[in-house]
Coordinates of C-alpha atoms and ligand atoms in Angstrom, one line a residue:
X6 CA -14.8 8.8 21.4
X7 CA -13.8 12.4 21.0
X8 CA -13.6 13.7 17.4
X9 CA -11.4 16.7 17.6
X10 CA -10.8 19.0 14.7
X11 CA -7.0 19.4 14.5
X12 CA -7.1 23.1 13.7
X13 CA -9.0 23.7 17.0
X14 CA -6.0 22.6 19.1
X15 CA -3.4 24.6 20.8
X16 CA -0.7 22.6 19.1
X17 CA -2.1 23.6 15.7
X18 CA -1.8 27.3 16.6
X19 CA 1.7 26.7 17.8
X20 CA 2.5 24.9 14.6
X21 CA 1.2 27.8 12.6
X22 CA 3.5 30.2 14.4
X23 CA 6.4 27.8 14.3
X24 CA 5.9 27.3 10.5
X25 CA 6.7 30.9 9.9
X26 CA 10.1 30.3 11.5
X27 CA 10.6 27.0 9.6
X28 CA 9.4 27.6 6.1
X29 CA 12.7 29.0 4.9
X30 CA 15.0 27.0 7.0
X31 CA 17.4 24.7 5.0
X32 CA 18.1 21.1 6.0
X33 CA 21.8 21.9 5.3
X34 CA 21.7 24.5 8.1
X35 CA 20.0 22.2 10.5
X36 CA 22.8 19.7 10.0
X37 CA 25.4 22.4 10.3
X38 CA 24.0 23.6 13.6
X39 CA 24.0 20.1 15.1
X40 CA 26.7 17.7 14.1
X41 CA 24.9 14.9 16.0
X42 CA 21.5 15.6 14.3
X43 CA 21.2 12.1 12.8
X44 CA 21.6 10.4 16.1
X45 CA 18.6 12.4 17.4
X46 CA 16.3 11.6 14.6
X47 CA 16.9 7.9 14.3
X48 CA 15.0 4.8 15.4
X49 CA 16.3 1.3 15.4
X50 CA 13.5 -1.2 15.3
X51 CA 14.8 -4.5 16.7
X52 CA 18.0 -4.2 14.6
X53 CA 15.9 -5.0 11.5
X54 CA 14.5 -1.7 10.4
X55 CA 16.4 1.6 10.8
X56 CA 14.5 4.8 10.3
X57 CA 16.6 7.9 9.7
X58 CA 14.3 10.9 9.6
X59 CA 17.0 13.5 10.1
X60 CA 16.8 14.8 6.6
X61 CA 13.5 16.5 7.2
X62 CA 12.5 20.1 7.6
X63 CA 11.9 19.7 11.3
X64 CA 13.5 20.7 14.6
X65 CA 13.0 19.5 18.2
X66 CA 10.4 22.2 18.5
X67 CA 8.5 21.0 15.4
X68 CA 8.4 17.5 16.9
X69 CA 7.3 18.8 20.3
X70 CA 4.3 20.5 18.8
X71 CA 3.5 17.6 16.6
X72 CA 3.7 15.2 19.5
X73 CA 1.5 17.5 21.5
X74 CA -1.0 17.5 18.6
X75 CA -1.1 13.7 18.7
X76 CA -1.9 13.9 22.4
X77 CA -4.5 16.6 22.1
X78 CA -6.2 14.4 19.5
X79 CA -6.2 11.4 21.9
X80 CA -4.2 9.4 19.5
X81 CA -3.1 6.7 22.1
X82 CA -6.8 6.2 23.0
X83 CA -7.7 5.9 19.4
X84 CA -5.0 3.2 18.9
X85 CA -6.3 1.3 21.9
X86 CA -9.8 1.5 20.6
X87 CA -8.8 -0.1 17.3
X88 CA -6.8 -2.9 19.1
X89 CA -9.6 -3.7 21.5
X90 CA -12.2 -4.2 18.7
X91 CA -14.2 -1.0 19.2
X92 CA -16.4 -0.2 16.2
X93 CA -14.2 2.6 14.9
X94 CA -15.5 2.2 11.4
X95 CA -18.6 4.1 12.2
X96 CA -20.1 4.5 8.8
X97 CA -20.2 0.8 8.4
X98 CA -20.6 0.0 12.1
X99 CA -17.6 -2.3 12.1
X100 CA -14.6 -3.1 14.2
X101 CA -11.2 -2.8 12.4
X102 CA -9.3 -5.8 13.3
X103 CA -6.6 -6.7 10.8
X104 CA -4.3 -6.6 13.8
X105 CA -6.2 -9.7 15.1
X106 CA -5.2 -11.7 12.0
X107 CA -1.5 -11.4 13.1
X108 CA -2.1 -11.5 16.9
X109 CA 0.4 -14.3 17.3
X110 CA 0.2 -14.5 21.0
X111 CA -3.4 -15.5 20.6
X112 CA -4.7 -13.2 23.3
X113 CA -8.5 -12.8 23.1
X114 CA -10.0 -10.0 21.0
X115 CA -13.7 -9.6 21.2
X116 CA -16.2 -8.5 18.6
X117 CA -19.9 -8.5 19.8
X118 CA -18.7 -10.5 22.8
X119 CA -17.2 -13.2 20.7
X120 CA -13.4 -13.9 20.8
X121 CA -12.4 -13.7 17.1
X122 CA -9.2 -15.6 17.6
X123 CA -11.0 -18.9 17.6
X124 CA -12.3 -18.4 14.0
X125 CA -9.0 -16.9 12.8
X126 CA -7.2 -20.0 14.0
X127 CA -9.6 -22.3 12.3
X128 CA -9.1 -20.5 9.0
X129 CA -5.3 -20.5 9.5
X130 CA -5.2 -24.2 9.9
X131 CA -7.4 -24.7 6.8
X132 CA -4.9 -22.5 4.9
X133 CA -2.0 -24.5 6.3
X134 CA -3.5 -27.9 5.2
X135 CA -4.5 -26.6 1.8
X136 CA -1.3 -24.8 0.9
X137 CA 0.9 -27.6 2.2
X138 CA -1.1 -30.2 0.2
X139 CA -0.9 -28.2 -3.0
X140 CA 2.8 -27.6 -2.5
X141 CA 3.7 -31.2 -1.7
X142 CA 1.5 -32.5 -4.5
X143 CA -1.0 -34.4 -2.3
X144 CA -3.9 -32.2 -3.4
X145 CA -4.2 -32.7 -7.2
X146 CA -6.4 -31.6 -10.0
X147 CA -9.3 -33.6 -11.4
X148 CA -7.0 -35.5 -13.7
X149 CA -4.8 -36.5 -10.8
X150 CA -2.0 -34.4 -12.0
X151 CA 0.0 -32.3 -9.6
X152 CA -0.9 -28.6 -9.5
X153 CA 1.7 -26.3 -11.2
X154 CA 0.0 -22.9 -11.3
X155 CA -2.2 -20.8 -9.1
X156 CA -4.3 -18.0 -10.5
X157 CA -5.5 -15.3 -8.0
X158 CA -8.5 -13.5 -9.3
X159 CA -9.3 -10.4 -7.3
X160 CA -9.0 -6.6 -7.5
X161 CA -8.0 -3.8 -5.1
X162 CA -7.1 -5.2 -1.7
X163 CA -7.8 -8.7 -3.0
X164 CA -5.0 -8.3 -5.5
X165 CA -2.6 -5.5 -4.6
X166 CA -1.4 -6.8 -1.2
X167 CA -1.0 -10.4 -2.1
X168 CA 0.6 -9.6 -5.4
X169 CA 3.0 -7.1 -3.8
X170 CA 4.0 -9.6 -1.1
X171 CA 4.5 -12.5 -3.5
X172 CA 6.7 -10.3 -5.7
X173 CA 8.6 -8.9 -2.8
X174 CA 9.3 -12.4 -1.5
X175 CA 10.2 -13.9 -4.9
X176 CA 13.4 -15.3 -3.4
X177 CA 11.3 -17.5 -1.1
X178 CA 9.2 -18.9 -3.8
X179 CA 8.6 -22.7 -4.3
X180 CA 7.9 -24.4 -7.6
X181 CA 4.3 -23.2 -7.9
X182 CA 3.8 -20.4 -10.4
X183 CA 1.4 -17.8 -9.0
X184 CA -0.4 -15.4 -11.3
X185 CA -2.6 -12.4 -10.6
X186 CA -5.6 -11.4 -12.6
X187 CA -7.4 -8.2 -11.6
X188 CA -8.5 -6.0 -14.5
X189 CA -11.9 -6.0 -16.1
X190 CA -10.1 -5.8 -19.4
X191 CA -10.3 -9.4 -20.6
X192 CA -6.8 -9.3 -21.9
X193 CA -5.5 -9.6 -18.4
X194 CA -7.1 -13.0 -17.9
X195 CA -6.3 -14.1 -21.4
X196 CA -2.6 -13.4 -20.9
X197 CA -2.6 -15.8 -18.0
X198 CA -4.8 -18.4 -19.5
X199 CA -2.4 -18.5 -22.5
X200 CA 0.4 -19.8 -20.3
X201 CA -1.3 -22.2 -17.8
X202 CA -2.4 -25.8 -18.3
X203 CA -6.1 -26.3 -17.8
X204 CA -5.7 -29.5 -15.7
X205 CA -2.9 -28.4 -13.4
X206 CA -4.1 -24.9 -12.5
X207 CA -6.1 -23.9 -9.5
X208 CA -8.0 -20.6 -9.3
X209 CA -8.4 -18.6 -6.1
X210 CA -11.4 -16.2 -6.4
X211 CA -10.7 -13.6 -3.8
X212 CA -13.4 -11.0 -3.0
X213 CA -14.5 -9.9 0.4
X214 CA -18.0 -9.1 -0.9
X215 CA -18.1 -11.5 -3.8
X216 CA -20.0 -8.7 -5.5
X217 CA -17.2 -7.1 -7.4
X218 CA -17.9 -7.0 -11.1
X219 CA -14.3 -7.4 -12.3
X220 CA -13.7 -10.5 -10.1
X221 CA -17.0 -12.2 -10.8
X222 CA -16.7 -11.7 -14.5
X223 CA -13.1 -13.0 -14.6
X224 CA -14.1 -16.0 -12.4
X225 CA -17.0 -16.9 -14.8
X226 CA -14.8 -16.5 -17.8
X227 CA -12.0 -18.6 -16.2
X228 CA -14.6 -21.3 -15.4
X229 CA -15.9 -21.4 -18.9
X230 CA -12.3 -21.7 -20.2
X231 CA -11.6 -24.4 -17.8
X232 CA -14.6 -26.5 -18.8
X233 CA -14.0 -26.0 -22.5
X234 CA -10.3 -26.7 -22.5
X235 CA -10.6 -29.8 -20.4
X236 CA -13.7 -30.9 -22.3
X237 CA -15.6 -31.4 -19.1
X238 CA -19.3 -31.7 -18.7
X239 CA -19.4 -32.7 -15.1
X240 CA -19.4 -29.5 -13.1
X241 CA -18.5 -31.3 -9.9
X242 CA -14.9 -31.5 -11.3
X243 CA -14.7 -27.7 -11.0
X244 CA -14.3 -28.2 -7.2
X245 CA -10.8 -29.6 -7.7
X246 CA -9.8 -26.3 -9.2
X247 CA -11.9 -23.4 -8.0
X248 CA -11.6 -22.0 -4.5
X249 CA -13.0 -18.8 -3.0
X250 CA -11.8 -16.4 -0.3
X251 CA -14.7 -14.3 0.9
X252 CA -16.8 -13.2 3.8
X253 CA -20.0 -13.6 1.7
X254 CA -20.4 -17.4 1.8
X255 CA -24.0 -17.2 0.5
X256 CA -23.0 -15.4 -2.6
X257 CA -20.0 -17.7 -3.2
X258 CA -22.3 -20.7 -2.9
X259 CA -24.8 -19.1 -5.3
X260 CA -22.0 -18.8 -7.9
X261 CA -21.2 -22.5 -7.7
X262 CA -18.4 -22.8 -5.1
X263 CA -19.3 -25.1 -2.1
X264 CA -18.4 -24.4 1.5
X265 CA -15.5 -26.9 1.6
X266 CA -13.8 -24.7 -1.0
X267 CA -14.3 -21.4 0.8
X268 CA -11.7 -19.7 2.9
X269 CA -13.5 -17.3 5.1
X270 CA -12.7 -13.9 6.3
X271 CA -14.8 -11.3 8.1
X272 CA -16.5 -8.0 7.8
X273 CA -14.1 -6.5 10.3
X274 CA -11.2 -7.0 7.9
X275 CA -10.9 -4.1 5.4
X276 CA -10.2 -5.2 1.9
X277 CA -7.0 -3.2 1.7
X278 CA -5.9 -4.6 5.0
X279 CA -6.7 -8.2 4.1
X280 CA -3.4 -9.7 2.9
X281 CA -3.0 -11.1 6.4
X282 CA -6.2 -13.1 6.2
X283 CA -7.2 -15.9 3.8
X284 CA -6.9 -13.2 1.1
X285 CA -3.2 -14.0 1.5
X286 CA -3.7 -17.6 0.4
X287 CA -1.7 -17.0 -2.7
X288 CA 1.2 -15.8 -0.5
X289 CA 1.0 -19.0 1.5
X290 CA 1.0 -21.1 -1.7
X291 CA 3.8 -19.1 -3.2
X292 CA 6.3 -19.1 -0.2
X293 CA 4.9 -21.8 2.0
X294 CA 2.7 -21.6 5.1
X295 CA 5.6 -21.3 7.5
X296 CA 6.8 -18.2 5.7
X297 CA 3.3 -16.8 5.7
X298 CA 3.3 -17.2 9.5
X299 CA 6.6 -15.3 9.6
X300 CA 5.0 -12.5 7.7
X301 CA 2.3 -12.4 10.3
X302 CA 5.0 -12.5 13.1
X303 CA 6.8 -9.5 11.7
X304 CA 3.5 -7.6 11.5
X305 CA 2.7 -8.5 15.1
X306 CA 6.1 -7.2 16.2
X307 CA 5.3 -3.9 14.6
X308 CA 1.8 -3.9 16.1
X309 CA 3.3 -4.2 19.5
X310 CA 5.7 -1.4 18.8
X311 CA 2.8 0.8 17.6
X312 CA 0.6 -0.1 20.6
X313 CA 3.2 0.1 23.4
X314 CA 5.9 2.6 22.4
X315 CA 5.5 6.1 23.5
X316 CA 4.6 8.7 20.8
X317 CA 8.1 10.2 20.8
X318 CA 9.7 6.9 19.7
X319 CA 6.9 5.4 17.7
X320 CA 7.8 4.9 14.1
X321 CA 4.4 4.9 12.4
X322 CA 3.3 7.9 14.6
X323 CA 6.5 9.9 13.8
X324 CA 6.2 9.2 10.0
X325 CA 2.5 10.2 10.1
X326 CA 3.2 13.4 12.0
X327 CA 6.0 14.4 9.6
X328 CA 3.7 13.7 6.6
X329 CA 1.0 15.8 8.2
X330 CA 3.4 18.6 8.8
X331 CA 4.3 18.8 5.1
X332 CA 0.8 18.4 3.7
X333 CA -0.8 20.9 6.1
X334 CA 1.9 23.5 6.5
X335 CA 4.1 23.3 3.5
X336 CA 1.1 22.3 1.5
X337 CA 2.9 19.5 -0.3
X338 CA 0.5 17.5 -2.4
X339 CA 2.3 14.2 -2.9
X340 CA 4.6 11.7 -1.2
X341 CA 6.9 9.5 -3.2
X342 CA 7.8 5.9 -2.3
X343 CA 11.1 4.8 -3.6
X344 CA 12.1 1.2 -2.9
X345 CA 15.6 0.4 -3.9
X346 CA 14.8 -3.3 -4.5
X347 CA 13.3 -4.5 -7.7
X348 CA 11.2 -7.1 -6.0
X349 CA 9.4 -4.3 -4.1
X350 CA 8.2 -2.9 -7.4
X351 CA 4.5 -3.1 -6.5
X352 CA 5.0 -1.5 -3.1
X353 CA 4.1 2.0 -4.2
X354 CA 1.0 0.7 -6.0
X355 CA 0.0 -1.2 -2.9
X356 CA 0.5 1.9 -0.7
X357 CA -1.6 4.0 -3.1
X358 CA -4.6 2.0 -2.3
X359 CA -3.8 1.7 1.4
X360 CA -3.3 5.4 1.9
X361 CA -5.5 7.0 -0.8
X362 CA -8.6 4.7 -0.4
X363 CA -8.3 5.0 3.4
X364 CA -7.6 8.7 3.8
X365 CA -8.6 10.4 0.5
X366 CA -11.6 12.0 2.1
X367 CA -12.9 15.5 2.8
X368 CA -15.7 14.9 5.3
X369 CA -14.6 14.7 9.0
X370 CA -15.9 12.3 11.6
X371 CA -18.6 14.7 12.6
X372 CA -20.0 14.7 9.0
X373 CA -18.7 18.2 8.2
X374 CA -16.2 19.5 5.6
X375 CA -12.7 18.7 6.8
X376 CA -10.7 21.7 7.8
X377 CA -7.2 20.4 7.0
X378 CA -5.5 18.3 4.3
X379 CA -6.1 14.5 4.2
X380 CA -4.3 11.8 2.3
X381 CA -1.3 12.9 0.2
X382 CA -1.2 11.5 -3.4
X383 CA 1.1 8.5 -3.2
X384 CA 3.3 7.5 -6.1
X385 CA 6.7 6.0 -6.8
X386 CA 8.8 3.5 -8.6
X387 CA 11.8 1.4 -7.7
X388 CA 15.2 3.0 -7.7
X389 CA 17.3 3.3 -9.7
X390 CA 14.6 3.3 -12.5
X391 CA 13.0 6.4 -11.1
X392 CA 16.3 8.2 -11.2
X393 CA 16.2 8.0 -15.0
X394 CA 12.6 9.1 -15.2
X395 CA 11.2 11.6 -12.7
X396 CA 14.0 12.5 -10.2
X397 CA 14.8 15.5 -12.3
X398 CA 11.6 17.0 -10.9
X399 CA 12.4 15.9 -7.4
X400 CA 15.7 17.7 -7.5
X401 CA 15.0 20.8 -9.6
X402 CA 11.2 21.0 -10.0
X403 CA 8.9 23.6 -8.3
X404 CA 7.2 21.2 -6.0
X405 CA 8.0 20.0 -2.5
X406 CA 7.8 16.2 -2.6
X407 CA 8.7 14.3 0.6
X408 CA 10.2 10.9 -0.3
X409 CA 10.6 7.6 1.5
X410 CA 13.7 5.8 0.4
X411 CA 13.6 2.1 1.3
X412 CA 16.5 -0.4 0.9
X413 CA 17.7 -3.7 2.3
X414 CA 21.3 -3.8 3.6
X415 CA 21.8 -7.4 2.6
X416 CA 20.7 -8.8 -0.8
X417 CA 22.6 -12.0 -1.2
X418 CA 20.8 -12.9 -4.3
X419 CA 21.6 -9.8 -6.3
X420 CA 24.2 -11.1 -8.8
X421 CA 27.3 -9.3 -10.1
X422 CA 27.9 -7.3 -6.9
X423 CA 25.3 -4.8 -8.1
X424 CA 23.8 -4.3 -4.6
X425 CA 26.6 -2.1 -3.3
X426 CA 26.1 0.2 -6.2
X427 CA 22.4 0.3 -5.5
X428 CA 23.2 1.3 -1.9
X429 CA 25.5 4.0 -3.1
X430 CA 22.7 5.5 -5.3
X431 CA 20.2 5.2 -2.4
X432 CA 22.5 7.2 -0.1
X433 CA 23.7 9.7 -2.7
X434 CA 20.1 10.6 -3.7
X435 CA 19.0 11.4 -0.2
X436 CA 22.2 13.4 0.2
X437 CA 21.7 15.3 -3.0
X438 CA 18.0 16.0 -2.3
X439 CA 18.8 17.4 1.2
X440 CA 21.9 19.3 0.6
X441 CA 22.0 20.2 -3.1
X442 CA 25.1 22.0 -4.2
X443 CA 26.5 25.5 -4.2
X444 CA 27.3 28.1 -6.9
X445 CA 30.9 27.8 -5.8
X446 CA 31.1 24.1 -6.4
X447 CA 29.4 24.3 -9.8
X448 CA 31.6 27.2 -10.8
X449 CA 34.7 25.1 -9.9
X450 CA 33.4 22.0 -11.7
X451 CA 32.8 23.9 -14.9
X452 CA 36.0 25.8 -14.6
X453 CA 37.9 22.4 -14.3
X454 CA 36.1 21.2 -17.4
X455 CA 37.6 24.1 -19.3
X456 CA 34.5 26.3 -19.7
X457 CA 35.2 30.0 -20.1
X458 CA 33.7 32.6 -17.8
X459 CA 30.9 33.6 -20.2
X460 CA 30.0 29.9 -20.7
X461 CA 30.1 29.3 -17.0
X462 CA 27.8 32.3 -16.3
X463 CA 25.3 30.9 -18.7
X464 CA 25.2 27.3 -17.7
X465 CA 25.7 27.7 -13.9
X466 CA 22.0 28.2 -12.9
X467 CA 20.9 25.1 -14.7
X468 CA 23.4 23.0 -12.8
X469 CA 22.4 24.3 -9.4
X470 CA 20.5 22.1 -6.9
X471 CA 18.9 24.1 -4.2
X472 CA 18.4 21.0 -2.0
X473 CA 16.1 21.2 1.1
X474 CA 14.0 18.3 -0.2
X475 CA 12.9 16.1 2.7
X476 CA 13.5 12.3 2.8
X477 CA 13.1 9.4 5.2
X478 CA 15.6 6.6 4.9
X479 CA 14.1 3.3 5.8
X480 CA 16.8 0.7 5.9
X481 CA 15.9 -2.9 6.3
X482 CA 18.3 -5.6 7.3
X483 CA 17.1 -7.8 4.5
X484 CA 13.9 -8.5 2.8
X485 CA 12.6 -11.6 4.7
X486 CA 8.9 -12.5 5.3
X487 CA 9.1 -11.2 8.8
X488 CA 10.8 -7.9 8.0
X489 CA 8.4 -7.3 5.1
X490 CA 5.6 -8.0 7.5
X491 CA 6.9 -5.3 9.9
X492 CA 7.4 -2.9 7.0
X493 CA 3.9 -3.2 5.6
X494 CA 2.4 -3.0 9.1
X495 CA 4.5 0.2 9.7
X496 CA 2.8 1.9 6.8
X497 CA -0.7 0.5 7.7
X498 CA -0.3 2.2 11.1
X499 CA 1.1 5.4 9.6
X500 CA -2.1 5.6 7.6
X501 CA -4.2 5.0 10.7
X502 CA -2.5 7.9 12.4
X503 CA -2.8 10.1 9.4
X504 CA -6.6 9.5 9.5
X505 CA -6.8 10.4 13.2
X506 CA -4.8 13.6 12.6
X507 CA -7.1 14.6 9.8
X508 CA -10.2 13.6 11.9
X509 CA -11.6 11.3 9.2
X510 CA -12.9 7.7 9.1
X511 CA -10.1 5.7 7.4
X512 CA -11.8 2.4 7.1
X513 CA -14.7 3.0 4.7
X514 CA -14.5 3.8 1.0
X515 CA -17.7 5.5 -0.2
X516 CA -15.8 7.4 -2.8
X517 CA -15.6 4.3 -5.1
X518 CA -19.4 3.8 -5.3
X519 CA -20.7 6.6 -7.6
X520 CA -18.7 5.7 -10.6
X521 CA -19.5 2.0 -10.1
X522 CA -23.2 2.7 -10.0
X523 CA -23.2 5.0 -13.0
X524 CA -21.4 2.4 -15.0
X525 CA -24.3 0.0 -14.6
X526 CA -26.7 2.5 -16.3
X527 CA -24.2 3.4 -19.0
X528 CA -23.6 -0.3 -19.7
X529 CA -27.3 -0.7 -20.4
X530 CA -27.2 2.3 -22.7
X531 CA -24.2 0.9 -24.6
X532 CA -25.9 -2.4 -25.3
X533 CA -28.3 -1.2 -28.0
X534 CA -28.0 1.0 -31.0
X535 CA -30.4 3.7 -29.9
X536 CA -29.0 7.2 -30.0
X537 CA -29.2 8.8 -26.5
X538 CA -29.7 12.3 -25.3
X539 CA -30.6 11.8 -21.6
X540 CA -27.3 13.0 -20.1
X541 CA -25.0 16.0 -20.3
X542 CA -23.6 16.7 -23.8
X543 CA -20.2 15.2 -23.1
X544 CA -21.7 11.9 -21.7
X545 CA -24.2 11.7 -24.6
X546 CA -21.3 12.3 -27.1
X547 CA -19.1 9.6 -25.7
X548 CA -22.0 7.0 -25.5
X549 CA -23.1 7.8 -29.0
X550 CA -19.6 7.8 -30.4
X551 CA -19.1 4.3 -29.1
X552 CA -22.4 3.1 -30.5
X553 CA -21.9 4.8 -33.8
X554 CA -18.6 2.9 -34.3
X555 CA -19.9 -0.4 -33.0
X556 CA -23.3 -0.4 -34.6
X557 CA -22.1 1.4 -37.7
X558 CA -25.0 3.8 -37.9
Ligands
F6P607 O1 -14.0 -0.7 -5.0 C1 -13.1 -0.6 -3.9 C2 -13.0 -1.9 -3.2 O2 -14.2 -2.1 -2.4 C3 -11.8 -2.0 -2.3 O3 -11.9 -1.4 -1.1 C4 -11.6 -3.5 -2.3 O4 -10.3 -3.8 -1.9 C5 -11.9 -3.9 -3.7 O5 -12.9 -3.0 -4.1 C6 -12.3 -5.3 -3.9 O6 -13.4 -5.7 -3.2 P1 -13.7 -7.2 -2.9 O7 -12.6 -7.8 -2.2 O8 -15.0 -7.1 -2.2 O9 -13.9 -7.8 -4.3

């Protein structure tokens, strides 16, 4: 594999020169110069996802150079390497095969000469039997009562993806109430335990490693609660209610869950890419197994698009290249994700982990300091809530913040005809961000409102919108399991491409380790009343402050 530094390429040099021409160009002028601009920068994915990327600070030339950059970095080869099971996660010596989990045509994919599709299908059928039996009431709790509630205990990828999907697909939900507990803060578990019945609730303990402090502690606490509330001594009865999803079977067994209650996944599934695996069991329980399969189908369609479509028409590639253009040339720091659908409210949080844990890195694939920018900071909120919170900054602040606006065309469940209003805001915001307004328009508006000249001169600059703020509009036909699958997968692959462009390894996450390890030592320090002075003055102060209050000395 060739690990090429993007700044050593011809395209990078061309982009540097081109940027000088582009940095002051206004989106308004780009539209003025080409009345058909939108048609040119539009991709229709199977009549279910429409990407309009015309409101960006790009021209044909920009794209040409960006496409050339992708080619110089052997992007297509890198994509093929991932899809064929090559060990592209070098620092952990692993293949990266979340694409196999949704490989719906079942074509063989090999890891260490073994076709992984065989094991995937076995787990899928175990998930099917389990989820259907819980939903139809055949699989019951120890007291023979039907299951009413499911509690997913997991954190990071073992929470964010499944939680985001079950929320996004709320309209497909069955009678089961599905809850998510992630935080180490015990209040999170407590809040859920307060509202579920001890004999009609099942717990899914989801952890790839089964070594994650938060998850293990929440599991042990839930187990204790379960035994106590049900007044149970016979621990065998736990097996009616506690199930694990993990690749670390041994560790799961050692913590009291037998093999029959384990849904397996594999080292080659990254935690933040695991919702398609058994880590998505809560999804299958919430919306039914057939809908879970539709989610996989939708992702598979996008996988095919990503793998087979040429760079110039490839949605994840185009979005990644545009993102790279802003973060490396305009030096934008963040990207804002704005779903105009309340059920997608966890989508920005999900993408935060997906992008920032994958690409928030500064060492390149040769082990040297990276020479360009890597992951943008991802943030966002559903529209229209964000409009009444931070859009002020998007419109009139000092920072360039590329935004993705996401909306479904159809939302038959939105009551009171609200949806058309939501659509109007969605469109208006991208229009306002791109085109802003003019002094002439503001002058006229104030004049019509009866302001005098002096008043107008004072107030006018505050009411000006300079525009030129880039947006992508991602319009979905509707939020269905399959379309959501395609959407999530689109972003997963965008993130993959961003990683290649920055020349980093996207599928490890060493950056989460140091804090975790230090906390173990600090924890030991906190559990006695001895004053400490072994660290820096700030750490000593914080440890001692806590102890002083707790131990009252
Ligand atoms: O700490 C980061 C992380 O390893 C994530 O990558 C992962 O999604 C999360 O923790 C949970 O890990 P696990 O599924 O092994 O409990």
